[in-house]
XYZ file of C-alpha atoms in Angstrom:
125
model
C 77.862 -4.122 31.824
C 79.004 -1.541 34.647
C 75.624 -2.181 36.335
C 75.407 -5.623 36.877
C 79.062 -5.740 38.075
C 79.952 -5.750 41.549
C 82.642 -3.464 41.759
C 80.420 -0.584 42.200
C 78.973 1.073 45.326
C 75.098 1.080 46.079
C 75.400 4.175 44.992
C 77.354 4.202 41.903
C 74.485 1.691 40.625
C 71.897 3.836 41.934
C 72.959 6.458 39.777
C 73.452 4.691 36.777
C 70.006 2.999 37.331
C 67.857 6.028 37.289
C 70.140 7.792 34.441
C 68.751 5.194 32.195
C 64.698 5.110 32.207
C 64.228 1.845 31.775
C 66.040 0.493 34.404
C 64.820 3.538 36.711
C 61.012 2.161 35.621
C 61.986 -1.714 36.432
C 63.386 -0.489 40.237
C 60.601 1.789 40.911
C 58.361 -0.868 39.607
C 60.009 -3.497 42.225
C 60.007 -1.246 45.292
C 56.481 -0.927 44.730
C 55.789 -4.616 43.715
C 57.963 -5.561 47.455
C 56.315 -3.131 49.244
C 53.051 -4.804 48.997
C 52.949 -8.174 50.848
C 49.931 -9.435 49.539
C 50.693 -9.026 46.174
C 54.345 -10.574 46.489
C 53.209 -13.424 48.237
C 50.672 -14.062 45.305
C 53.336 -13.771 43.378
C 55.054 -15.829 45.107
C 52.508 -18.437 45.448
C 51.811 -18.382 41.922
C 55.646 -19.034 40.961
C 55.358 -22.137 43.340
C 52.605 -23.120 41.681
C 53.924 -22.907 38.516
C 56.992 -25.156 39.453
C 54.986 -27.453 41.258
C 52.900 -28.065 37.171
C 56.073 -27.913 35.060
C 57.324 -30.456 37.778
C 53.970 -32.664 37.531
C 54.149 -31.867 33.973
C 57.436 -33.289 33.361
C 56.463 -36.562 35.012
C 53.716 -37.389 33.418
C 56.309 -37.090 30.435
C 58.737 -39.368 31.906
C 56.068 -41.758 33.389
C 54.092 -41.691 29.023
C 57.719 -42.333 28.181
C 58.093 -45.361 30.242
C 54.535 -46.916 29.170
C 55.009 -46.023 25.567
C 58.775 -47.637 25.125
C 57.275 -51.052 27.341
C 53.962 -50.871 24.917
C 56.276 -51.109 22.011
C 58.399 -53.845 23.535
C 55.309 -56.163 24.314
C 54.371 -55.162 20.361
C 57.056 -56.301 18.852
C 57.804 -59.498 21.037
C 54.318 -60.853 20.169
C 54.878 -59.298 16.119
C 58.233 -61.483 16.811
C 56.846 -65.031 18.212
C 54.365 -64.629 15.372
C 56.569 -63.813 12.550
C 58.617 -66.922 14.017
C 56.012 -69.368 14.319
C 54.930 -68.262 11.177
C 58.448 -69.025 9.264
C 58.180 -72.788 11.309
C 54.979 -73.503 10.118
C 55.851 -72.592 6.504
C 59.143 -74.700 6.834
C 57.397 -77.725 8.238
C 54.679 -77.354 5.583
C 57.506 -77.210 2.685
C 59.254 -79.945 4.437
C 56.208 -81.906 3.674
C 54.886 -82.607 7.585
C 51.223 -82.836 7.743
C 49.081 -79.651 8.509
C 47.765 -81.562 11.505
C 51.266 -82.174 12.626
C 51.797 -78.101 12.097
C 48.908 -77.213 13.740
C 49.791 -79.008 16.645
C 53.413 -78.255 16.913
C 52.917 -74.443 16.455
C 49.963 -74.584 19.089
C 47.148 -72.885 16.016
C 43.895 -74.029 14.381
C 44.436 -76.104 11.504
C 42.426 -73.666 9.467
C 44.792 -70.812 10.329
C 47.688 -73.167 9.037
C 46.179 -73.351 6.040
C 45.437 -69.548 5.736
C 49.190 -68.671 6.375
C 49.813 -71.419 3.488
C 47.698 -69.714 1.172
C 49.421 -66.532 1.739
C 52.621 -67.780 0.966
C 51.601 -69.679 -2.114
C 51.726 -73.313 -0.643
C 48.845 -75.792 -1.530
C 48.453 -77.982 1.375
C 45.989 -80.994 1.311
């Protein structure tokens, strides 16, 4: 913990670092790396490219989520309209409304209304 502390002088930090083999190796590797401008430039360029890639991926994920939510809402509304139309049509048939009138009111072909009525166990003429 003393190594990370701001309370040590550079000399004290160097002494601690050199007493630990892993830290000493890391510092030596850093000096070699930082001493070669081409390696450092490639490293920085790679890091920037990775950040750009992650940022782009995050944006793509967010856009995908937005599109998925919008599509789900469209599908939900369509399903709700269909269920509402079916409910109204069946209630109208149960009340004795002629098939042609029901088809006209819910704006569906008579064949569709007839099929829906059969699926709901209603007999229409």
